[in-house]
mmCIF file of C-alpha atoms and ligand atoms in Angstrom:
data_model
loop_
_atom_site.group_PDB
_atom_site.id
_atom_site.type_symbol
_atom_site.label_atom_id
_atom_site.label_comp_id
_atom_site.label_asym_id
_atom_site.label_seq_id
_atom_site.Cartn_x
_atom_site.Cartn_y
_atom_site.Cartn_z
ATOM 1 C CA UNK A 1 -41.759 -41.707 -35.794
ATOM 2 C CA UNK A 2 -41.560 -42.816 -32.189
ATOM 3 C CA UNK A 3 -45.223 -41.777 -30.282
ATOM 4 C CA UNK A 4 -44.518 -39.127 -27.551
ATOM 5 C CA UNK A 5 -45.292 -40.202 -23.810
ATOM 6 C CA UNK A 6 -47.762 -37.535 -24.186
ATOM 7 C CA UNK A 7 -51.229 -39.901 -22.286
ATOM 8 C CA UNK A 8 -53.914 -39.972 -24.965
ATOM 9 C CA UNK A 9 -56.569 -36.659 -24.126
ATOM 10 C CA UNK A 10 -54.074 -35.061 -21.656
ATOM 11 C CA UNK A 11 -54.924 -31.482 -21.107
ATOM 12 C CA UNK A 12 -52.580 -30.001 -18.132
ATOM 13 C CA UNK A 13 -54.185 -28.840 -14.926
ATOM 14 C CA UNK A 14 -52.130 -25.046 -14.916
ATOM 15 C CA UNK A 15 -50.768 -23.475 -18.130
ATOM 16 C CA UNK A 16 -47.267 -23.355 -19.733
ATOM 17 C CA UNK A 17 -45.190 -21.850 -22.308
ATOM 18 C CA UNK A 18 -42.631 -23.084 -24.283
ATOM 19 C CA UNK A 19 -40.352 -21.474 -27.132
ATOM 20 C CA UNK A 20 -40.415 -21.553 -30.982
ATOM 21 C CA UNK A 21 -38.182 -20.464 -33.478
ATOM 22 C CA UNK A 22 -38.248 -19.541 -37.088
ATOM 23 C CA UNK A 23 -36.748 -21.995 -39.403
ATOM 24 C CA UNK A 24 -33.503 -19.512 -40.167
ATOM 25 C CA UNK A 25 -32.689 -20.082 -36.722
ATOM 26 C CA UNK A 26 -30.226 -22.892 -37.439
ATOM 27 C CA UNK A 27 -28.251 -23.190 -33.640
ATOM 28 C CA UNK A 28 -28.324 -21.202 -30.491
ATOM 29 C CA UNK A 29 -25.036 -20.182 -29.162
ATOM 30 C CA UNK A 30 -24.905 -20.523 -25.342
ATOM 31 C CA UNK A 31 -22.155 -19.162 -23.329
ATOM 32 C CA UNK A 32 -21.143 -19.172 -19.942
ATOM 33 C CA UNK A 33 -17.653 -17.345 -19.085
ATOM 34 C CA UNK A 34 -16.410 -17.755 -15.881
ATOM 35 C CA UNK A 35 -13.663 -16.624 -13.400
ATOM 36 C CA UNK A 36 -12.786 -18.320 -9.628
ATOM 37 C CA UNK A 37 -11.051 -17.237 -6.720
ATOM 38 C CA UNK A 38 -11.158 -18.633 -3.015
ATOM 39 C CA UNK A 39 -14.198 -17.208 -1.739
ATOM 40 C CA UNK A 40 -13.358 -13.667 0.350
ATOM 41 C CA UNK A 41 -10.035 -13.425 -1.924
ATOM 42 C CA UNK A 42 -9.863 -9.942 -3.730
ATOM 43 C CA UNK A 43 -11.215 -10.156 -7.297
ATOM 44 C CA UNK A 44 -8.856 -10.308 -10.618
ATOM 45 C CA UNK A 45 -9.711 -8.532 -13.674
ATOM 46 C CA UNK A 46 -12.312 -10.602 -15.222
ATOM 47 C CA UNK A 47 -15.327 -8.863 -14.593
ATOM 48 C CA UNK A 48 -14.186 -5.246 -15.661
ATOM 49 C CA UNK A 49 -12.602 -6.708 -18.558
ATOM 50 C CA UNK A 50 -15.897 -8.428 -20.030
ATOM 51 C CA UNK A 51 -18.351 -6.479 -18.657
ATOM 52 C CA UNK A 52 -16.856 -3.503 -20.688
ATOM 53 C CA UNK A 53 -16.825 -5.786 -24.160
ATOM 54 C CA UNK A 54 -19.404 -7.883 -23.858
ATOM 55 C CA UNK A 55 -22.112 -5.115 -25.345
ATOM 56 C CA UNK A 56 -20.717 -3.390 -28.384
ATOM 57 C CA UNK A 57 -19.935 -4.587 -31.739
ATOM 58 C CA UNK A 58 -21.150 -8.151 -31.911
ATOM 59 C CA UNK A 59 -22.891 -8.400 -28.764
ATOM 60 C CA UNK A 60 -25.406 -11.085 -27.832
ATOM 61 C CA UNK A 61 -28.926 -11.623 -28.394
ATOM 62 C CA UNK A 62 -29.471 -11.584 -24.340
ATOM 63 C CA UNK A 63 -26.870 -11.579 -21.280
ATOM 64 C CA UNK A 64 -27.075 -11.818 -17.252
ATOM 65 C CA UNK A 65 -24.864 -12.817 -14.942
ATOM 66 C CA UNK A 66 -24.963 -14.527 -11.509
ATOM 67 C CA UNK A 67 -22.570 -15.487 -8.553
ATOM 68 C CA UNK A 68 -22.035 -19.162 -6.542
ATOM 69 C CA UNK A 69 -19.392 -20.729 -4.504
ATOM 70 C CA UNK A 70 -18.248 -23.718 -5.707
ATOM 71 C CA UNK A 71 -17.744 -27.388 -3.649
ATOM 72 C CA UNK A 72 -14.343 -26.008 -3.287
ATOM 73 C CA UNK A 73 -15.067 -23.131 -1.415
ATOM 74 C CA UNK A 74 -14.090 -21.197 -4.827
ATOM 75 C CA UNK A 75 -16.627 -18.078 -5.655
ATOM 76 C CA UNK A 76 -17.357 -18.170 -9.445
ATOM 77 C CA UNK A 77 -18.684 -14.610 -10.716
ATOM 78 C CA UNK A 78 -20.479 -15.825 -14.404
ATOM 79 C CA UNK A 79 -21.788 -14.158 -17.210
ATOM 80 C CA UNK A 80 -24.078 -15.795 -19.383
ATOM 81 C CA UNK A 81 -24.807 -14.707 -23.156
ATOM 82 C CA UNK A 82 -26.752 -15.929 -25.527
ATOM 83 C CA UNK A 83 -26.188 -15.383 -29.596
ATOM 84 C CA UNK A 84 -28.730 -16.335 -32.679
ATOM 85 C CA UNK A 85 -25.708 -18.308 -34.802
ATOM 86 C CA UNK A 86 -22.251 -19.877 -34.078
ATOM 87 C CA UNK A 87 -21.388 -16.894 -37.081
ATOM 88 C CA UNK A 88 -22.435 -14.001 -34.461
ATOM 89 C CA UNK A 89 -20.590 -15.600 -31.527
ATOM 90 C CA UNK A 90 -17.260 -16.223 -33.528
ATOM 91 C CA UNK A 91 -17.880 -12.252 -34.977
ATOM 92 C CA UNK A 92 -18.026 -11.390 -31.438
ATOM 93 C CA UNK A 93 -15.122 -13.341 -29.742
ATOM 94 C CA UNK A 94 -12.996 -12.616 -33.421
ATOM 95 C CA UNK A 95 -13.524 -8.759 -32.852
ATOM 96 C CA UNK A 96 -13.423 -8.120 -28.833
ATOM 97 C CA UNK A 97 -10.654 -7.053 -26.618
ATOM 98 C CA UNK A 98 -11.977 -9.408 -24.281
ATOM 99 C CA UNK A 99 -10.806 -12.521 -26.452
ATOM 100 C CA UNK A 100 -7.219 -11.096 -26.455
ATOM 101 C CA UNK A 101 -7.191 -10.372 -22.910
ATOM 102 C CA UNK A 102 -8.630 -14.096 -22.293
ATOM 103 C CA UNK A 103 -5.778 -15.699 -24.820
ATOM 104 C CA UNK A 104 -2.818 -13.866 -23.658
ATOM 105 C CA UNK A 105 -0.001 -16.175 -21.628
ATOM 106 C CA UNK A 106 -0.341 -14.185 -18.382
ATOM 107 C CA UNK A 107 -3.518 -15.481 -17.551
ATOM 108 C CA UNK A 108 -2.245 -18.587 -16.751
ATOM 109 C CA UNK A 109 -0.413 -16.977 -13.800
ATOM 110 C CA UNK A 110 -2.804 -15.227 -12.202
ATOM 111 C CA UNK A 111 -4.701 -15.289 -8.978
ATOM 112 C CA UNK A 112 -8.449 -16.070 -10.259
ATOM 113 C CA UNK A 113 -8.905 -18.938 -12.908
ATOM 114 C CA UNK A 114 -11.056 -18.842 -16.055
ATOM 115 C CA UNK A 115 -13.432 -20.507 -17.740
ATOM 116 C CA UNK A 116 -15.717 -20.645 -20.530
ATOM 117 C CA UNK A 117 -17.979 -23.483 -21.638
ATOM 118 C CA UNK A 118 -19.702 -22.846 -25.175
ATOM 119 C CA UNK A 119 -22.589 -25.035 -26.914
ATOM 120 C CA UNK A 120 -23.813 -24.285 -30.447
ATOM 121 C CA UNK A 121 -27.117 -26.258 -30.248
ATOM 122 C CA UNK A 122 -29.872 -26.729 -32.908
ATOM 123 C CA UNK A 123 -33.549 -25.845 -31.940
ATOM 124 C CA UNK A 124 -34.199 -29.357 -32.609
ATOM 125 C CA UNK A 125 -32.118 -30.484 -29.522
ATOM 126 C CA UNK A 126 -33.421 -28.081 -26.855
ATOM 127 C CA UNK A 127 -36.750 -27.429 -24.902
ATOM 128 C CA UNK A 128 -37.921 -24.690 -22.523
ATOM 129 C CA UNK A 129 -40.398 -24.659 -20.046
ATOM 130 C CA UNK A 130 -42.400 -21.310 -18.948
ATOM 131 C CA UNK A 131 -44.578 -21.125 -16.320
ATOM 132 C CA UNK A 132 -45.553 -17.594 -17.140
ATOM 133 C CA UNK A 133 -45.120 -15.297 -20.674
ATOM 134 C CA UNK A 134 -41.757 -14.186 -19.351
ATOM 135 C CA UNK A 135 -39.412 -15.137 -21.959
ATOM 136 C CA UNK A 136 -35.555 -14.876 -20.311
ATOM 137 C CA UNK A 137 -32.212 -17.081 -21.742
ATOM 138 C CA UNK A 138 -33.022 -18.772 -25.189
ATOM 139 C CA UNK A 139 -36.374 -18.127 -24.981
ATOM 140 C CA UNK A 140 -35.688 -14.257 -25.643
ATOM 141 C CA UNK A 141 -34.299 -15.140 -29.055
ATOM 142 C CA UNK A 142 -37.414 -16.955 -29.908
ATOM 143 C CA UNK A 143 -41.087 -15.916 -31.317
ATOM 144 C CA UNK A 144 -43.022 -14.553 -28.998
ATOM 145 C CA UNK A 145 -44.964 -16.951 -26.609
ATOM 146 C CA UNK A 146 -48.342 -18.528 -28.849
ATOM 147 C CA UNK A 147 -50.944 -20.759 -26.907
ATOM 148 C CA UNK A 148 -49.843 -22.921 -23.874
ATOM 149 C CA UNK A 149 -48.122 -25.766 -25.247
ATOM 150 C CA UNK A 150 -49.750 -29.253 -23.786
ATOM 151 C CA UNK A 151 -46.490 -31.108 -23.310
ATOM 152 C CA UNK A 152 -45.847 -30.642 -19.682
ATOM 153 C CA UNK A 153 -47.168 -31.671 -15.916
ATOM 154 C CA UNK A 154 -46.725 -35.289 -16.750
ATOM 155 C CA UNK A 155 -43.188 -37.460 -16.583
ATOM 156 C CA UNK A 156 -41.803 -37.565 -19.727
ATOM 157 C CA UNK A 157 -42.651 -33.713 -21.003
ATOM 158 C CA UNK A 158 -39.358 -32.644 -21.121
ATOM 159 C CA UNK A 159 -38.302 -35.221 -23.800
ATOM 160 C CA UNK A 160 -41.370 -34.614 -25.483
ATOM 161 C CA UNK A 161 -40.956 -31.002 -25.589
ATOM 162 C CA UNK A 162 -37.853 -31.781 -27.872
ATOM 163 C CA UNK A 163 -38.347 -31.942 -31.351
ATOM 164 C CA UNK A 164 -35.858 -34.871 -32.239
ATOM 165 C CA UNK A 165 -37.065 -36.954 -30.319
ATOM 166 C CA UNK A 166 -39.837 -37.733 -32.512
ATOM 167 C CA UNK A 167 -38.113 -35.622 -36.021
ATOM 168 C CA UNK A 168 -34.919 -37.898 -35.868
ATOM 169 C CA UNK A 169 -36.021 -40.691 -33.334
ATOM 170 C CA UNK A 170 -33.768 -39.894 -31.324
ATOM 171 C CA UNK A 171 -33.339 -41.299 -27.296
ATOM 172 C CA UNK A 172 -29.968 -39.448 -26.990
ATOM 173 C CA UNK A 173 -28.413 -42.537 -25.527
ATOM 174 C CA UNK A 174 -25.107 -41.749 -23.533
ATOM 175 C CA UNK A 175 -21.836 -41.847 -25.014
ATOM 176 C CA UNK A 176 -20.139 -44.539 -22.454
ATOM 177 C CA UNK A 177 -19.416 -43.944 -18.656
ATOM 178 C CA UNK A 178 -17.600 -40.943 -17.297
ATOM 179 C CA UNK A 179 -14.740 -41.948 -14.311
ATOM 180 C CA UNK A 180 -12.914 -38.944 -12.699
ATOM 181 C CA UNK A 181 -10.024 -37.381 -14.662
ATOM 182 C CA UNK A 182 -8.109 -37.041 -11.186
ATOM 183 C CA UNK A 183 -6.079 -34.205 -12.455
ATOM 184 C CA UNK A 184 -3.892 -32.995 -9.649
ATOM 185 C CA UNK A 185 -3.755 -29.112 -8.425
ATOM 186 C CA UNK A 186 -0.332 -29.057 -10.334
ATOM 187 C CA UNK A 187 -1.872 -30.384 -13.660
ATOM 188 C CA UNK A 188 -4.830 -27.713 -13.905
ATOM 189 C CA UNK A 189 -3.525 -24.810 -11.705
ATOM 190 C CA UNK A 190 -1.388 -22.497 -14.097
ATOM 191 C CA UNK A 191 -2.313 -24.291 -17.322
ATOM 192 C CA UNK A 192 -4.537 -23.752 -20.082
ATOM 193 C CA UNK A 193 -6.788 -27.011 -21.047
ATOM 194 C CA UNK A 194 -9.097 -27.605 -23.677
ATOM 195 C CA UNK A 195 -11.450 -30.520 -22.758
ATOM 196 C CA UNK A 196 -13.307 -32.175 -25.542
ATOM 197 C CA UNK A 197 -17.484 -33.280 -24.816
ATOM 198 C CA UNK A 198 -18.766 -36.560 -25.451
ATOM 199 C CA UNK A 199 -22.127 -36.651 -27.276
ATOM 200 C CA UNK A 200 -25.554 -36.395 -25.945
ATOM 201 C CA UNK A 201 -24.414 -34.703 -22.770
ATOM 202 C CA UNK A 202 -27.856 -33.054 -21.584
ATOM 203 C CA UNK A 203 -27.364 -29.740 -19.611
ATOM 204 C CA UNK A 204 -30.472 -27.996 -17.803
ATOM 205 C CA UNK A 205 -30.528 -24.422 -16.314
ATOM 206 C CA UNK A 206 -33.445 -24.468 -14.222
ATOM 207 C CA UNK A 207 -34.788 -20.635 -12.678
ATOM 208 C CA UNK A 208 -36.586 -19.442 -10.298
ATOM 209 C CA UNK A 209 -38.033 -15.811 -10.545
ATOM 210 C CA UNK A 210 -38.896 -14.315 -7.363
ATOM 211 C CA UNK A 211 -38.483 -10.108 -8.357
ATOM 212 C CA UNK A 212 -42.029 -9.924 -8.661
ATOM 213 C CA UNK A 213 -42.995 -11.783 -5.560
ATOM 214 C CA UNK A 214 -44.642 -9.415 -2.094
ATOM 215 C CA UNK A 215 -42.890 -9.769 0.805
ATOM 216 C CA UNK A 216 -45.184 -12.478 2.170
ATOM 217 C CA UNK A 217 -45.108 -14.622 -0.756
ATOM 218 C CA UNK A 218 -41.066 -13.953 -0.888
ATOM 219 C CA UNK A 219 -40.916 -15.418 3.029
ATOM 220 C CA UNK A 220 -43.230 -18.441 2.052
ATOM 221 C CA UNK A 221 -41.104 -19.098 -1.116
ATOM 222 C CA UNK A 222 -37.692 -18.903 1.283
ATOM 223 C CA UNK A 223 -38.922 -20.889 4.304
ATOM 224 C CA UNK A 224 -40.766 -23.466 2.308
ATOM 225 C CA UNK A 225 -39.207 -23.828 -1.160
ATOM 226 C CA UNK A 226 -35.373 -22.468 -1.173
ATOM 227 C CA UNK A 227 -33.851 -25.435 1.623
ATOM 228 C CA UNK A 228 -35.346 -28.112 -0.539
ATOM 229 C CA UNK A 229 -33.668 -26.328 -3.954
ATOM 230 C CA UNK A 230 -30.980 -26.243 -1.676
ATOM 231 C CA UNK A 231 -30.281 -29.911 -0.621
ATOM 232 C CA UNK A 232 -31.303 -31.050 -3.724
ATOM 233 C CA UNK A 233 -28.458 -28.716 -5.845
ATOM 234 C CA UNK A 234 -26.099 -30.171 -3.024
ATOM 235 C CA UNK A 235 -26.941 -33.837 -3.519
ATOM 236 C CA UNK A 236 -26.547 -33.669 -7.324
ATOM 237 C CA UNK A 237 -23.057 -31.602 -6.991
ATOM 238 C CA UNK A 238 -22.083 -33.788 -4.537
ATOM 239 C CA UNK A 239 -23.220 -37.475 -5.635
ATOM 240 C CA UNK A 240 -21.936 -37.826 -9.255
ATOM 241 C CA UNK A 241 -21.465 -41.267 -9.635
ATOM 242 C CA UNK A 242 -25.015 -42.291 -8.239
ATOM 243 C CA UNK A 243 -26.911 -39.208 -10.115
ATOM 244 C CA UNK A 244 -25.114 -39.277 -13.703
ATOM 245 C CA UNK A 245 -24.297 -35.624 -12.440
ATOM 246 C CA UNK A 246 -21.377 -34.551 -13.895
ATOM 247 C CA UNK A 247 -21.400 -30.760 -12.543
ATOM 248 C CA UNK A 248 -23.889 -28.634 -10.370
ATOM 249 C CA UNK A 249 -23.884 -25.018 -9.616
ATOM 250 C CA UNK A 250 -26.670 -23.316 -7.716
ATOM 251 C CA UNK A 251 -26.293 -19.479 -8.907
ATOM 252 C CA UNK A 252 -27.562 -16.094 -7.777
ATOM 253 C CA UNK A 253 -28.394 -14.153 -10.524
ATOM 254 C CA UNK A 254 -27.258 -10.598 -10.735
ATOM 255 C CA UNK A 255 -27.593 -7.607 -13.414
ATOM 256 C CA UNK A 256 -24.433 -6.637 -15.110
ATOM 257 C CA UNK A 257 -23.448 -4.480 -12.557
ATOM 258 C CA UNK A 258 -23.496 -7.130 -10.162
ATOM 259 C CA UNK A 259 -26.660 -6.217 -7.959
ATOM 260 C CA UNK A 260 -28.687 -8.941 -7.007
ATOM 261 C CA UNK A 261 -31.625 -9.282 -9.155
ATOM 262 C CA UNK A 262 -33.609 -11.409 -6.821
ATOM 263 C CA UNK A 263 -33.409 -14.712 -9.155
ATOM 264 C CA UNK A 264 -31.908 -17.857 -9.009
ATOM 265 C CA UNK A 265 -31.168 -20.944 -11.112
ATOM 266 C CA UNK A 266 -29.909 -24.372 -10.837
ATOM 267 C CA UNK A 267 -27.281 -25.300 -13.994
ATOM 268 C CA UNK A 268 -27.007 -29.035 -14.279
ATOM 269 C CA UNK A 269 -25.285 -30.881 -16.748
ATOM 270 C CA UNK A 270 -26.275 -34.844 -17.028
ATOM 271 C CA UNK A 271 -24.093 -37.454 -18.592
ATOM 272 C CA UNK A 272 -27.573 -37.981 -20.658
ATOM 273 C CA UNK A 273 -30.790 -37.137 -20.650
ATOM 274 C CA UNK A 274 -32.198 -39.863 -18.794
ATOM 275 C CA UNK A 275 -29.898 -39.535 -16.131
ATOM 276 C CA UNK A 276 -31.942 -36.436 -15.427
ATOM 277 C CA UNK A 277 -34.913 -37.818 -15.905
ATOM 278 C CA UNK A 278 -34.560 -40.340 -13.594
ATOM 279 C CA UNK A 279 -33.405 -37.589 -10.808
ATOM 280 C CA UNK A 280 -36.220 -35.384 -11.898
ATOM 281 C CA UNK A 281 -39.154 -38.227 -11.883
ATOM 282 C CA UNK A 282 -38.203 -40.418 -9.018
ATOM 283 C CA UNK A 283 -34.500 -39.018 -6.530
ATOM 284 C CA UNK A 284 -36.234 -38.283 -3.219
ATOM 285 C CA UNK A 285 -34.111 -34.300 -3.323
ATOM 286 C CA UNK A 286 -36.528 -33.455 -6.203
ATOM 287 C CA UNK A 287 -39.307 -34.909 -5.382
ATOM 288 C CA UNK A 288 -39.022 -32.590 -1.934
ATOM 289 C CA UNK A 289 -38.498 -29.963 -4.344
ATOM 290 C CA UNK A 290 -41.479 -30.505 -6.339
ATOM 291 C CA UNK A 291 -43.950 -31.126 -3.419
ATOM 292 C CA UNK A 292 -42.643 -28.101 -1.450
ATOM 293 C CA UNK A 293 -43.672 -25.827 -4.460
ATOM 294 C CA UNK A 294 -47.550 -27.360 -4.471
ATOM 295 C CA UNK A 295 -47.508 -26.993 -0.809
ATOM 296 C CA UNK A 296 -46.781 -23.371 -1.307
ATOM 297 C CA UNK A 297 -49.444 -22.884 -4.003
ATOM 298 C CA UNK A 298 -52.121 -24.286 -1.881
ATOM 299 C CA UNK A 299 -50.825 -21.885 1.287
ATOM 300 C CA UNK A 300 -51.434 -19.246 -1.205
ATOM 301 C CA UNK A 301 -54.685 -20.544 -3.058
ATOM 302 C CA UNK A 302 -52.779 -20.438 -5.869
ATOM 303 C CA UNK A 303 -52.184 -16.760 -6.423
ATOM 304 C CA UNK A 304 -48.331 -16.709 -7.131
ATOM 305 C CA UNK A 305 -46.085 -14.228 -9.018
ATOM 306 C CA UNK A 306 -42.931 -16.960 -8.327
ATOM 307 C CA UNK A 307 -41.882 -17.635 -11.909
ATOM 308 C CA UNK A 308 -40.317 -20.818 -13.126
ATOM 309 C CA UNK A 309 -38.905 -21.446 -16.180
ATOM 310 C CA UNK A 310 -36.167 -24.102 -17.529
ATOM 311 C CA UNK A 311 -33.781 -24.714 -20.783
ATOM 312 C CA UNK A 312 -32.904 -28.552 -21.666
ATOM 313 C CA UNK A 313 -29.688 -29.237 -23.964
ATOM 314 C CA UNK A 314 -29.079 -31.636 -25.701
ATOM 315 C CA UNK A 315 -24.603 -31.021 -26.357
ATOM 316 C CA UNK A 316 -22.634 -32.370 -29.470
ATOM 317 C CA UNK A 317 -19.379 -32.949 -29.021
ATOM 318 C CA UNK A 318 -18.412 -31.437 -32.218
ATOM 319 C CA UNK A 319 -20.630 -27.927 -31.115
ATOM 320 C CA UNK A 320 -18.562 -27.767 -27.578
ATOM 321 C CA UNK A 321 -15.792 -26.074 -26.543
ATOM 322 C CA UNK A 322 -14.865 -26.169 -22.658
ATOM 323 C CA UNK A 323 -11.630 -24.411 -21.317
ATOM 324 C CA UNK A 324 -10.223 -23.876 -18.076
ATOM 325 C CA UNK A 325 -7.441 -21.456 -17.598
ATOM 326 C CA UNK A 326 -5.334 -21.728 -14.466
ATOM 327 C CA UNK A 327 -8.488 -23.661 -12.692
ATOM 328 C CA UNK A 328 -9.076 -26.179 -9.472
ATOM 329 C CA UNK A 329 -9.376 -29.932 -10.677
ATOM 330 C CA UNK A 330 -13.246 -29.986 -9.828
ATOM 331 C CA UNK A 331 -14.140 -27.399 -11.892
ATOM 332 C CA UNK A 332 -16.848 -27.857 -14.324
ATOM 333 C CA UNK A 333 -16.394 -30.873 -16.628
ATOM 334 C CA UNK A 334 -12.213 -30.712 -16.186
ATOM 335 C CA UNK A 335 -13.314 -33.017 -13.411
ATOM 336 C CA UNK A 336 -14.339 -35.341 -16.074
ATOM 337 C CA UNK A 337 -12.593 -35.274 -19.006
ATOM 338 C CA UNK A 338 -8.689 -35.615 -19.440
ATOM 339 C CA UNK A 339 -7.473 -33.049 -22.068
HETATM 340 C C1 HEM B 1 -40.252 -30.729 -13.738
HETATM 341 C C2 HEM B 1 -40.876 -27.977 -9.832
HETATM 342 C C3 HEM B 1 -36.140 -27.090 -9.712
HETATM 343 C C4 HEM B 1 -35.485 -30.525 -13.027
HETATM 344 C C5 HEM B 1 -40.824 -30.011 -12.734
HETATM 345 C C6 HEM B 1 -42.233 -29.747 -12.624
HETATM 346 C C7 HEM B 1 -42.406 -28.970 -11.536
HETATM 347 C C8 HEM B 1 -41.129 -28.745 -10.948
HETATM 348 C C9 HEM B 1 -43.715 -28.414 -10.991
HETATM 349 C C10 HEM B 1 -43.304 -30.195 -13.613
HETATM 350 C C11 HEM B 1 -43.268 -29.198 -14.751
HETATM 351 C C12 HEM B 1 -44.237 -29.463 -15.877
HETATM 352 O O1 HEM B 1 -44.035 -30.401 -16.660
HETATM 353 O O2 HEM B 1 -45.204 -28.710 -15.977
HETATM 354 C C13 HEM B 1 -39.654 -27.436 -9.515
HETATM 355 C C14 HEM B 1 -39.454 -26.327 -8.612
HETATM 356 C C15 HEM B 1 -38.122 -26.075 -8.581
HETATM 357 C C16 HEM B 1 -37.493 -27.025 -9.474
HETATM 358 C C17 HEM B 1 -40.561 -25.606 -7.864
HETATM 359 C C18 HEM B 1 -37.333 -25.033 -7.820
HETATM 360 C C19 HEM B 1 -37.821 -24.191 -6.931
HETATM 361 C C20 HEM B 1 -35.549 -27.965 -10.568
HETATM 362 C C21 HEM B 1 -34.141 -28.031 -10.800
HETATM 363 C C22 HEM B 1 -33.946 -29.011 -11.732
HETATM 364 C C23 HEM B 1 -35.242 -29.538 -12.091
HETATM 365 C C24 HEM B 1 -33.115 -27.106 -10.160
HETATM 366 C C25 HEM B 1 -32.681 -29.524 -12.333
HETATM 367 C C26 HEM B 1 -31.478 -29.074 -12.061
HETATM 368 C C27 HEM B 1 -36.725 -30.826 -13.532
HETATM 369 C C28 HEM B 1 -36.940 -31.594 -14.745
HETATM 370 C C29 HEM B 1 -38.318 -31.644 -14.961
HETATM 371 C C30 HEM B 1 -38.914 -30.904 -13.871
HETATM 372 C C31 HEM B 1 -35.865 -32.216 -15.621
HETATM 373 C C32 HEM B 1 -39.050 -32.277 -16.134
HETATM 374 C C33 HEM B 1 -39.220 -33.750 -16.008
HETATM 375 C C34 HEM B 1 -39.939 -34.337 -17.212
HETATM 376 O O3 HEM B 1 -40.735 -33.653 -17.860
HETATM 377 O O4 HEM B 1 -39.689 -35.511 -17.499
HETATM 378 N N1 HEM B 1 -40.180 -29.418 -11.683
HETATM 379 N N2 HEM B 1 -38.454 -27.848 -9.991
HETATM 380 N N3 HEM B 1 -36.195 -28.893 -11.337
HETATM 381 N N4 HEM B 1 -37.935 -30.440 -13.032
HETATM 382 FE FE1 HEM B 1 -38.169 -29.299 -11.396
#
């Protein structure tokens, strides 16, 4: 078994959680369903249409939803759902009227496009990161939070934190380069494409909690914190080829009703795990990031209801499916990956 980065006696200076699941937890299903539209044109049908199927029969474990505009200038309302087996999620999309309305030809021709990306992942290739016993996303399907786990506050953590790294010594190496797909408007607008994954794609959704936060701590958070999540969300959306970023969105979350729940998060997806890493541990965007935050907890002596919690995946190519009805070329990985 490869040794963990873990330094020899390390015991971390604040306390973290991090999720565990029973053994009959086999894979994770997590969904994200989306629909585009050039931002301040009316909306399509999208959001009526799952909103009213996506509790019911079948439903998910845990679901939210959020709101970003795009590099294009495209605003993307998302849901986000997360099942306990691929067998509940295929139960789900099998059964609900929103999988007809999704499949049927006229939504090719419409005036918003669609999108869902889907990853069946095993425990064993995912980690979270809590800074408080707030369980949201995957973690909501786990056990309940146990003693602070000790893999954290040092480079490295994150690949600790995931369990075959050391149970199949695994590095997750990437599966060769990515170069643009260069589809043209014509060849994704008004068409329905399937793209396939390469292996060992690593996808983060990194959140930031601020519902609980006073107003002073909320202004602190905004004038010191937010610009630097900011920039940095805009340099990896917007630098692909020098960041191993293959797609960035910076969302506002909202409930299902699509009031703003005062939470964000940053979903990343990295042609490997080191590729974030490397951004993480040593790109100057989060490094302002990361120092911002410590500058905050020392202007408030540490007391801080900001919560901060991320999700790592490691993506199969065999336990992906990506499509993009009637979509831009830069959306998602479509900007990737040729059907
Ligand atoms: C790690 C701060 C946003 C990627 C960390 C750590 C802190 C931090 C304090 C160390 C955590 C620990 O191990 O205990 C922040 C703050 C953010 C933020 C305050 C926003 C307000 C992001 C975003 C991403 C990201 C949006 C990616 C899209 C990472 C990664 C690590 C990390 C990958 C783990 C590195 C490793 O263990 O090797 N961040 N971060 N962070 N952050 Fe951020």
């Amino acid at each position: 078994m490869p040794k963990k980065q873990l330094p020899d006696g390390w015991e971390p200076p604040v306390p973290a959680w991090q999720t565990e699941y029973p053994e009959s937890v086999r894979e994770i299903v997590f969904a994200y369903f989306g629909a585009q539209r050039p931002e301040g044109a009316k909306p399509g049908e999208f959001v009526s249409q799952l909103r009213a199927s996506i509790l019911g029969n079948h439903e998910p474990s845990f679901v939210t939803r959020a709101t970003y505009v795009d590099a294009t200038n495209f605003r993307n309302d998302v849901f986000i759902a997360y099942w306990p087996s691929l067998e509940a999620y295929e139960a789900w999309w099998r059964t609900s009227e929103f999988s007809s309305w999704w499949s049927a030809d006229n939504r090719v021709s419409e005036g918003e496009g669609l999108w869902r990306e889907i990853y069946s992942v095993r425990p064993q290739r995912f980690e979270t990161l809590f800074s408080s016993r707030n369980p949201t996303g995957a973690a909501a399907l786990g056990c309940p939070f146990g003693e602070p786990v000790r893999e954290h506050n040092y480079w490295g953590g994150m690949r600790d934190r995931i369990a075959d790294t050391t149970l199949a010594n695994d590095s997750f190496e990437p599966s060769g380069e990515h170069t643009s797909a260069s589809l043209s408007v014509e060849e994704s607008r008004r068409q329905r494409i399937r793209v396939d994954l390469p292996d060992n794609i690593c996808l983060i959704r990194s959140g930031q909690d601020f519902s609980q936060c006073g107003a002073q701590e909320r202004s602190t958070y905004e004038d010191v914190v937010r610009p630097h999540l900011t920039a940095g969300m805009a340099f990896l959306r917007d630098n692909p080829i020098e960041s191993g970023c293959l797609s960035c969105r910076l969302m506002d979350e909202v409930d299902l009703d699509g009031q703003f729940a005062a939470k964000s998060f940053g979903l990343a997806a990295f042609s490997s795990l080191a590729h974030l890493e490397s951004w993480a541990k040593s790109h100057p965007s989060h490094l302002a990031i990361f120092e911002s935050f410590f500058r905050m907890v020392e202007m408030r002596e540490g007391k801080l209801d900001l919560r901060l919690w991320h999700e790592v995946l490691i993506l199969d190519a065999q336990g992906s499916l990506c499509e993009y009805v009637n979509c831009h070329p830069n959306t998602g990985f479509l900007r990737w990956f040729r059907p």
